[in-house]
PDB file of C-alpha atoms in Angstrom:
ATOM      1  CA  UNK P   1     102.327 136.024 -51.902  1.00 52.00           C
ATOM      2  CA  UNK P   2      98.779 137.617 -52.697  1.00 51.00           C
ATOM      3  CA  UNK P   3      98.934 136.881 -56.557  1.00 53.00           C
ATOM      4  CA  UNK P   4      99.943 132.841 -55.676  1.00 48.00           C
ATOM      5  CA  UNK P   5      97.554 132.387 -53.412  1.00 53.00           C
ATOM      6  CA  UNK P   6      95.319 133.981 -56.903  1.00 50.00           C
ATOM      7  CA  UNK P   7      97.084 131.826 -59.479  1.00 46.00           C
ATOM      8  CA  UNK P   8      96.502 128.683 -57.013  1.00 50.00           C
ATOM      9  CA  UNK P   9      92.654 129.130 -56.457  1.00 51.00           C
ATOM     10  CA  UNK P  10      92.776 129.705 -60.528  1.00 45.00           C
ATOM     11  CA  UNK P  11      94.359 125.826 -60.848  1.00 45.00           C
ATOM     12  CA  UNK P  12      91.913 124.864 -58.532  1.00 40.00           C
ATOM     13  CA  UNK P  13      88.926 125.971 -60.498  1.00 42.00           C
ATOM     14  CA  UNK P  14      90.300 124.824 -63.304  1.00 41.00           C
ATOM     15  CA  UNK P  15      91.030 121.416 -62.051  1.00 40.00           C
ATOM     16  CA  UNK P  16      88.050 121.373 -60.528  1.00 44.00           C
ATOM     17  CA  UNK P  17      86.119 122.252 -64.154  1.00 44.00           C
ATOM     18  CA  UNK P  18      88.574 119.411 -65.739  1.00 44.00           C
ATOM     19  CA  UNK P  19      87.202 116.579 -63.967  1.00 44.00           C
ATOM     20  CA  UNK P  20      83.414 117.586 -63.853  1.00 45.00           C
ATOM     21  CA  UNK P  21      81.054 115.198 -65.550  1.00 43.00           C
ATOM     22  CA  UNK P  22      81.744 114.982 -68.918  1.00 44.00           C
ATOM     23  CA  UNK P  23      78.546 114.961 -71.299  1.00 44.00           C
ATOM     24  CA  UNK P  24      78.061 113.211 -73.944  1.00 44.00           C
ATOM     25  CA  UNK P  25      78.332 115.106 -77.266  1.00 43.00           C
ATOM     26  CA  UNK P  26      76.464 112.570 -79.720  1.00 42.00           C
ATOM     27  CA  UNK P  27      72.685 113.942 -79.972  1.00 49.00           C
ATOM     28  CA  UNK P  28      70.506 111.170 -77.829  1.00 48.00           C
ATOM     29  CA  UNK P  29      67.761 110.381 -79.980  1.00 51.00           C
ATOM     30  CA  UNK P  30      64.864 109.024 -77.702  1.00 51.00           C
ATOM     31  CA  UNK P  31      62.799 108.548 -80.413  1.00 52.00           C
ATOM     32  CA  UNK P  32      65.073 105.613 -81.919  1.00 46.00           C
ATOM     33  CA  UNK P  33      65.820 104.336 -78.832  1.00 46.00           C
ATOM     34  CA  UNK P  34      61.947 104.420 -77.659  1.00 52.00           C
ATOM     35  CA  UNK P  35      60.388 103.013 -81.088  1.00 77.00           C
ATOM     36  CA  UNK P  36      58.530  99.747 -80.853  1.00 87.00           C
ATOM     37  CA  UNK P  37      58.702  98.181 -84.579  1.00 91.00           C
ATOM     38  CA  UNK P  38      55.308  97.740 -85.524  1.00 94.00           C
ATOM     39  CA  UNK P  39      52.803  95.869 -87.951  1.00 96.00           C
ATOM     40  CA  UNK P  40      52.865  97.272 -91.404  1.00 96.00           C
ATOM     41  CA  UNK P  41      50.243  98.179 -93.339  1.00 96.00           C
ATOM     42  CA  UNK P  42      51.736  98.291 -96.357  1.00 96.00           C
ATOM     43  CA  UNK P  43      52.228  94.390 -97.225  1.00 97.00           C
ATOM     44  CA  UNK P  44      48.763  93.122 -96.219  1.00 95.00           C
ATOM     45  CA  UNK P  45      45.299  94.566 -95.004  1.00 95.00           C
ATOM     46  CA  UNK P  46      45.252  95.516 -91.711  1.00 96.00           C
ATOM     47  CA  UNK P  47      42.138  96.629 -91.502  1.00 96.00           C
ATOM     48  CA  UNK P  48      39.646  95.631 -88.763  1.00 95.00           C
ATOM     49  CA  UNK P  49      42.623  92.978 -87.964  1.00 97.00           C
ATOM     50  CA  UNK P  50      43.463  91.645 -84.491  1.00 97.00           C
ATOM     51  CA  UNK P  51      47.623  92.137 -84.475  1.00 97.00           C
ATOM     52  CA  UNK P  52      49.262  89.380 -82.180  1.00 97.00           C
ATOM     53  CA  UNK P  53      52.981  89.767 -81.514  1.00 97.00           C
ATOM     54  CA  UNK P  54      55.836  87.392 -80.226  1.00 97.00           C
ATOM     55  CA  UNK P  55      59.135  88.440 -79.359  1.00 96.00           C
ATOM     56  CA  UNK P  56      61.102  85.109 -80.063  1.00 95.00           C
ATOM     57  CA  UNK P  57      64.359  86.654 -79.069  1.00 94.00           C
ATOM     58  CA  UNK P  58      63.361  88.142 -75.281  1.00 94.00           C
ATOM     59  CA  UNK P  59      64.723  91.548 -76.744  1.00 94.00           C
ATOM     60  CA  UNK P  60      61.681  93.626 -75.707  1.00 94.00           C
ATOM     61  CA  UNK P  61      61.525  94.069 -79.296  1.00 95.00           C
ATOM     62  CA  UNK P  62      58.909  92.013 -81.631  1.00 96.00           C
ATOM     63  CA  UNK P  63      60.158  90.603 -84.347  1.00 96.00           C
ATOM     64  CA  UNK P  64      57.161  88.570 -85.645  1.00 98.00           C
ATOM     65  CA  UNK P  65      53.012  89.917 -86.378  1.00 98.00           C
ATOM     66  CA  UNK P  66      49.717  87.896 -86.261  1.00 98.00           C
ATOM     67  CA  UNK P  67      47.020  89.452 -88.195  1.00 98.00           C
ATOM     68  CA  UNK P  68      43.716  87.572 -87.354  1.00 98.00           C
ATOM     69  CA  UNK P  69      40.265  88.556 -88.960  1.00 97.00           C
ATOM     70  CA  UNK P  70      37.081  87.409 -87.065  1.00 97.00           C
ATOM     71  CA  UNK P  71      33.830  86.893 -88.821  1.00 95.00           C
ATOM     72  CA  UNK P  72      30.459  85.372 -87.756  1.00 93.00           C
ATOM     73  CA  UNK P  73      29.520  82.349 -88.949  1.00 90.00           C
ATOM     74  CA  UNK P  74      25.786  81.338 -87.911  1.00 92.00           C
ATOM     75  CA  UNK P  75      25.776  83.480 -84.622  1.00 93.00           C
ATOM     76  CA  UNK P  76      29.324  81.890 -84.212  1.00 95.00           C
ATOM     77  CA  UNK P  77      32.498  83.966 -84.123  1.00 95.00           C
ATOM     78  CA  UNK P  78      35.407  82.249 -86.343  1.00 95.00           C
ATOM     79  CA  UNK P  79      39.231  83.670 -86.241  1.00 97.00           C
ATOM     80  CA  UNK P  80      41.661  83.149 -88.877  1.00 97.00           C
ATOM     81  CA  UNK P  81      44.929  84.191 -89.476  1.00 98.00           C
ATOM     82  CA  UNK P  82      44.915  86.366 -92.503  1.00 98.00           C
ATOM     83  CA  UNK P  83      48.726  87.551 -92.786  1.00 98.00           C
ATOM     84  CA  UNK P  84      52.256  86.732 -91.214  1.00 98.00           C
ATOM     85  CA  UNK P  85      54.977  89.295 -91.336  1.00 98.00           C
ATOM     86  CA  UNK P  86      58.756  88.543 -89.925  1.00 98.00           C
ATOM     87  CA  UNK P  87      61.723  90.434 -88.995  1.00 97.00           C
ATOM     88  CA  UNK P  88      64.144  87.438 -88.995  1.00 96.00           C
ATOM     89  CA  UNK P  89      67.105  89.665 -88.285  1.00 95.00           C
ATOM     90  CA  UNK P  90      65.602  92.066 -86.063  1.00 94.00           C
ATOM     91  CA  UNK P  91      66.600  95.705 -87.670  1.00 94.00           C
ATOM     92  CA  UNK P  92      63.190  96.793 -87.508  1.00 93.00           C
ATOM     93  CA  UNK P  93      62.201  95.714 -91.378  1.00 95.00           C
ATOM     94  CA  UNK P  94      59.917  92.822 -92.408  1.00 97.00           C
ATOM     95  CA  UNK P  95      62.027  90.391 -94.528  1.00 97.00           C
ATOM     96  CA  UNK P  96      58.933  87.955 -94.862  1.00 98.00           C
ATOM     97  CA  UNK P  97      55.095  88.421 -95.438  1.00 98.00           C
ATOM     98  CA  UNK P  98      52.909  85.380 -96.070  1.00 98.00           C
ATOM     99  CA  UNK P  99      49.428  86.613 -96.838  1.00 98.00           C
ATOM    100  CA  UNK P 100      46.659  83.269 -96.083  1.00 98.00           C
ATOM    101  CA  UNK P 101      42.800  82.937 -97.233  1.00 96.00           C
ATOM    102  CA  UNK P 102      40.187  82.149 -94.808  1.00 94.00           C
ATOM    103  CA  UNK P 103      40.696  78.150 -95.031  1.00 94.00           C
ATOM    104  CA  UNK P 104      44.534  79.339 -93.869  1.00 95.00           C
ATOM    105  CA  UNK P 105      45.837  78.462 -97.060  1.00 96.00           C
ATOM    106  CA  UNK P 106      48.639  80.809 -98.512  1.00 97.00           C
ATOM    107  CA  UNK P 107      47.826  83.085-100.845  1.00 97.00           C
ATOM    108  CA  UNK P 108      51.186  85.038-102.008  1.00 98.00           C
ATOM    109  CA  UNK P 109      54.694  84.630 -99.898  1.00 98.00           C
ATOM    110  CA  UNK P 110      57.593  87.457-100.302  1.00 98.00           C
ATOM    111  CA  UNK P 111      60.981  87.034 -99.138  1.00 98.00           C
ATOM    112  CA  UNK P 112      63.891  89.416 -98.292  1.00 98.00           C
ATOM    113  CA  UNK P 113      67.411  86.641 -98.398  1.00 98.00           C
ATOM    114  CA  UNK P 114      69.804  89.755 -97.878  1.00 97.00           C
ATOM    115  CA  UNK P 115      67.826  91.921 -95.580  1.00 97.00           C
ATOM    116  CA  UNK P 116      68.317  95.118 -98.020  1.00 96.00           C
ATOM    117  CA  UNK P 117      65.014  96.446 -97.736  1.00 95.00           C
ATOM    118  CA  UNK P 118      63.962  94.156-101.031  1.00 97.00           C
ATOM    119  CA  UNK P 119      61.897  92.004-102.325  1.00 98.00           C
ATOM    120  CA  UNK P 120      64.415  88.638-103.937  1.00 98.00           C
ATOM    121  CA  UNK P 121      61.675  86.081-103.840  1.00 98.00           C
ATOM    122  CA  UNK P 122      58.143  86.815-104.707  1.00 98.00           C
ATOM    123  CA  UNK P 123      55.885  83.844-105.017  1.00 98.00           C
ATOM    124  CA  UNK P 124      51.854  83.388-105.822  1.00 98.00           C
ATOM    125  CA  UNK P 125      50.247  80.406-105.384  1.00 98.00           C
ATOM    126  CA  UNK P 126      46.699  78.443-106.859  1.00 97.00           C
ATOM    127  CA  UNK P 127      43.537  79.363-104.686  1.00 92.00           C
ATOM    128  CA  UNK P 128      42.209  76.193-106.182  1.00 91.00           C
ATOM    129  CA  UNK P 129      45.175  73.534-106.055  1.00 92.00           C
ATOM    130  CA  UNK P 130      46.321  75.568-102.835  1.00 94.00           C
ATOM    131  CA  UNK P 131      49.880  74.909-104.867  1.00 96.00           C
ATOM    132  CA  UNK P 132      52.673  77.317-105.567  1.00 97.00           C
ATOM    133  CA  UNK P 133      52.004  78.697-109.394  1.00 98.00           C
ATOM    134  CA  UNK P 134      54.245  81.340-109.852  1.00 98.00           C
ATOM    135  CA  UNK P 135      57.513  82.640-108.360  1.00 98.00           C
ATOM    136  CA  UNK P 136      59.773  85.667-109.032  1.00 98.00           C
ATOM    137  CA  UNK P 137      63.518  85.597-108.225  1.00 98.00           C
ATOM    138  CA  UNK P 138      66.030  88.459-107.971  1.00 98.00           C
ATOM    139  CA  UNK P 139      68.992  85.509-108.233  1.00 97.00           C
ATOM    140  CA  UNK P 140      72.034  88.583-108.300  1.00 96.00           C
ATOM    141  CA  UNK P 141      70.139  90.944-105.757  1.00 97.00           C
ATOM    142  CA  UNK P 142      70.212  94.038-108.018  1.00 95.00           C
ATOM    143  CA  UNK P 143      66.531  94.894-106.740  1.00 95.00           C
ATOM    144  CA  UNK P 144      65.016  93.233-110.234  1.00 96.00           C
ATOM    145  CA  UNK P 145      62.956  89.895-111.162  1.00 97.00           C
ATOM    146  CA  UNK P 146      65.267  87.790-113.677  1.00 97.00           C
ATOM    147  CA  UNK P 147      64.438  84.749-112.942  1.00 98.00           C
ATOM    148  CA  UNK P 148      60.131  83.489-113.103  1.00 98.00           C
ATOM    149  CA  UNK P 149      58.991  79.732-112.487  1.00 98.00           C
ATOM    150  CA  UNK P 150      55.610  78.250-113.450  1.00 97.00           C
ATOM    151  CA  UNK P 151      54.486  75.561-112.089  1.00 97.00           C
ATOM    152  CA  UNK P 152      51.374  73.474-112.922  1.00 95.00           C
ATOM    153  CA  UNK P 153      48.197  72.970-111.146  1.00 93.00           C
ATOM    154  CA  UNK P 154      49.846  70.213-109.303  1.00 93.00           C
ATOM    155  CA  UNK P 155      52.873  71.795-108.001  1.00 94.00           C
ATOM    156  CA  UNK P 156      55.347  70.444-110.173  1.00 96.00           C
ATOM    157  CA  UNK P 157      57.284  73.187-112.380  1.00 96.00           C
ATOM    158  CA  UNK P 158      56.527  73.486-116.253  1.00 96.00           C
ATOM    159  CA  UNK P 159      58.954  75.909-117.183  1.00 97.00           C
ATOM    160  CA  UNK P 160      61.720  78.837-116.399  1.00 98.00           C
ATOM    161  CA  UNK P 161      62.118  82.247-117.819  1.00 97.00           C
ATOM    162  CA  UNK P 162      65.429  84.217-117.374  1.00 98.00           C
ATOM    163  CA  UNK P 163      66.924  87.623-117.937  1.00 98.00           C
ATOM    164  CA  UNK P 164      70.818  87.082-118.308  1.00 97.00           C
ATOM    165  CA  UNK P 165      71.204  90.725-119.180  1.00 96.00           C
ATOM    166  CA  UNK P 166      68.423  92.633-117.027  1.00 95.00           C
ATOM    167  CA  UNK P 167      66.618  94.390-119.642  1.00 95.00           C
ATOM    168  CA  UNK P 168      63.384  92.648-118.548  1.00 95.00           C
ATOM    169  CA  UNK P 169      63.270  90.829-121.227  1.00 96.00           C
ATOM    170  CA  UNK P 170      63.163  86.925-121.281  1.00 97.00           C
ATOM    171  CA  UNK P 171      66.768  85.407-123.466  1.00 97.00           C
ATOM    172  CA  UNK P 172      66.557  81.892-121.894  1.00 97.00           C
ATOM    173  CA  UNK P 173      64.149  79.418-121.671  1.00 97.00           C
ATOM    174  CA  UNK P 174      64.117  76.113-119.630  1.00 97.00           C
ATOM    175  CA  UNK P 175      61.014  73.597-120.278  1.00 96.00           C
ATOM    176  CA  UNK P 176      59.638  70.958-117.985  1.00 96.00           C
ATOM    177  CA  UNK P 177      57.749  68.186-118.209  1.00 92.00           C
ATOM    178  CA  UNK P 178      56.609  65.744-114.273  1.00 89.00           C
ATOM    179  CA  UNK P 179      59.429  68.256-113.081  1.00 91.00           C
ATOM    180  CA  UNK P 180      62.126  66.671-115.659  1.00 93.00           C
ATOM    181  CA  UNK P 181      63.456  69.448-117.484  1.00 96.00           C
ATOM    182  CA  UNK P 182      64.165  68.599-121.191  1.00 95.00           C
ATOM    183  CA  UNK P 183      65.609  71.809-123.166  1.00 96.00           C
ATOM    184  CA  UNK P 184      66.863  74.768-122.647  1.00 97.00           C
ATOM    185  CA  UNK P 185      66.950  77.347-125.700  1.00 97.00           C
ATOM    186  CA  UNK P 186      68.660  80.752-125.663  1.00 97.00           C
ATOM    187  CA  UNK P 187      68.529  84.431-127.533  1.00 97.00           C
ATOM    188  CA  UNK P 188      72.365  84.476-127.174  1.00 97.00           C
ATOM    189  CA  UNK P 189      71.818  88.012-128.972  1.00 97.00           C
ATOM    190  CA  UNK P 190      68.865  89.624-127.058  1.00 97.00           C
ATOM    191  CA  UNK P 191      66.969  90.304-130.190  1.00 95.00           C
ATOM    192  CA  UNK P 192      63.736  88.371-128.807  1.00 93.00           C
ATOM    193  CA  UNK P 193      64.151  85.492-131.161  1.00 95.00           C
ATOM    194  CA  UNK P 194      65.758  81.708-130.259  1.00 96.00           C
ATOM    195  CA  UNK P 195      69.241  81.383-131.432  1.00 96.00           C
ATOM    196  CA  UNK P 196      70.304  77.869-130.022  1.00 96.00           C
ATOM    197  CA  UNK P 197      67.967  74.973-128.491  1.00 96.00           C
ATOM    198  CA  UNK P 198      70.292  72.829-126.026  1.00 95.00           C
ATOM    199  CA  UNK P 199      68.368  68.940-125.460  1.00 93.00           C
ATOM    200  CA  UNK P 200      68.997  67.599-122.264  1.00 91.00           C
ATOM    201  CA  UNK P 201      70.446  63.963-122.545  1.00 90.00           C
ATOM    202  CA  UNK P 202      68.358  60.902-121.233  1.00 83.00           C
ATOM    203  CA  UNK P 203      65.730  63.334-120.505  1.00 77.00           C
ATOM    204  CA  UNK P 204      62.509  61.605-120.043  1.00 69.00           C
ATOM    205  CA  UNK P 205      59.299  61.851-120.877  1.00 55.00           C
ATOM    206  CA  UNK P 206      59.855  62.598-124.467  1.00 46.00           C
ATOM    207  CA  UNK P 207      57.494  65.466-125.380  1.00 50.00           C
ATOM    208  CA  UNK P 208      56.668  67.771-128.288  1.00 52.00           C
ATOM    209  CA  UNK P 209      57.559  70.681-126.367  1.00 51.00           C
ATOM    210  CA  UNK P 210      55.346  74.071-127.525  1.00 50.00           C
ATOM    211  CA  UNK P 211      55.937  76.401-130.178  1.00 49.00           C
ATOM    212  CA  UNK P 212      54.144  79.722-131.274  1.00 42.00           C
ATOM    213  CA  UNK P 213      53.724  81.531-135.483  1.00 42.00           C
ATOM    214  CA  UNK P 214      55.065  84.733-133.936  1.00 42.00           C
ATOM    215  CA  UNK P 215      58.553  85.519-135.324  1.00 41.00           C
ATOM    216  CA  UNK P 216      59.304  87.620-132.115  1.00 49.00           C
ATOM    217  CA  UNK P 217      59.618  86.481-128.283  1.00 50.00           C
ATOM    218  CA  UNK P 218      56.492  88.384-126.859  1.00 50.00           C
ATOM    219  CA  UNK P 219      56.069  89.283-122.948  1.00 56.00           C
ATOM    220  CA  UNK P 220      58.615  90.231-120.021  1.00 64.00           C
ATOM    221  CA  UNK P 221      60.034  88.485-117.397  1.00 64.00           C
ATOM    222  CA  UNK P 222      57.644  89.740-115.255  1.00 64.00           C
ATOM    223  CA  UNK P 223      54.218  88.639-117.614  1.00 63.00           C
ATOM    224  CA  UNK P 224      51.388  86.920-115.730  1.00 52.00           C
ATOM    225  CA  UNK P 225      50.645  84.275-118.437  1.00 47.00           C
ATOM    226  CA  UNK P 226      50.822  80.847-117.522  1.00 48.00           C
ATOM    227  CA  UNK P 227      53.456  78.883-118.867  1.00 50.00           C
ATOM    228  CA  UNK P 228      54.129  80.617-121.564  1.00 53.00           C
ATOM    229  CA  UNK P 229      55.619  79.026-125.041  1.00 55.00           C
ATOM    230  CA  UNK P 230      59.615  80.190-125.740  1.00 58.00           C
ATOM    231  CA  UNK P 231      59.613  82.378-129.121  1.00 58.00           C
ATOM    232  CA  UNK P 232      60.195  79.958-132.266  1.00 54.00           C
ATOM    233  CA  UNK P 233      64.587  79.369-133.943  1.00 55.00           C
ATOM    234  CA  UNK P 234      65.855  81.930-136.100  1.00 54.00           C
ATOM    235  CA  UNK P 235      65.689  80.948-139.585  1.00 48.00           C
ATOM    236  CA  UNK P 236      68.877  79.794-140.939  1.00 49.00           C
TER     237      UNK P 236
END
């Protein structure tokens, strides 16, 4: 009987132990749970700026940051927005940023369209005309810009450079006039020379497109030169 009593007591202890509160085996990251996304100082200048946040989806975490600068103008304090950062998918990473000048006109704009932490669109604006001047795009989302668009002072597209093989050099040129596509030039063997020219039927106005005496294409897909001419066709 004594042995049976001991066994019964042991069973009670075991059952009590098995029925107790279970502890989570996954480590708890208090910093991750309590961290609040902040403005990213690498995207635009934050020195001396007043940061105003907005929580659009009401989850107690900001998803829009607006930076304001205050300047004294004849004894009157003037406040204007210098930058806006947006986390559209609420993953803690900025996927849209716009910088502004004192007049409220955009200076540049960047967008991460697939939310992978890499910019897919980079736009630069003309500070004099406030219109779009250049735009770089990563059309295949591999982390490298492969298309660059150039615009005239009126904001109309004038030419597009394309990099089809990913070597950083343009091999496809689209030529525009008054927003109308006139012709497309191709470098099919990627040696820096134009192999063929495709005229667009019915395109107007008919203008003489720029050429260059250089036998080789110059510059990369991300060159800063505005509205660059394509290289001349190969000699047959």
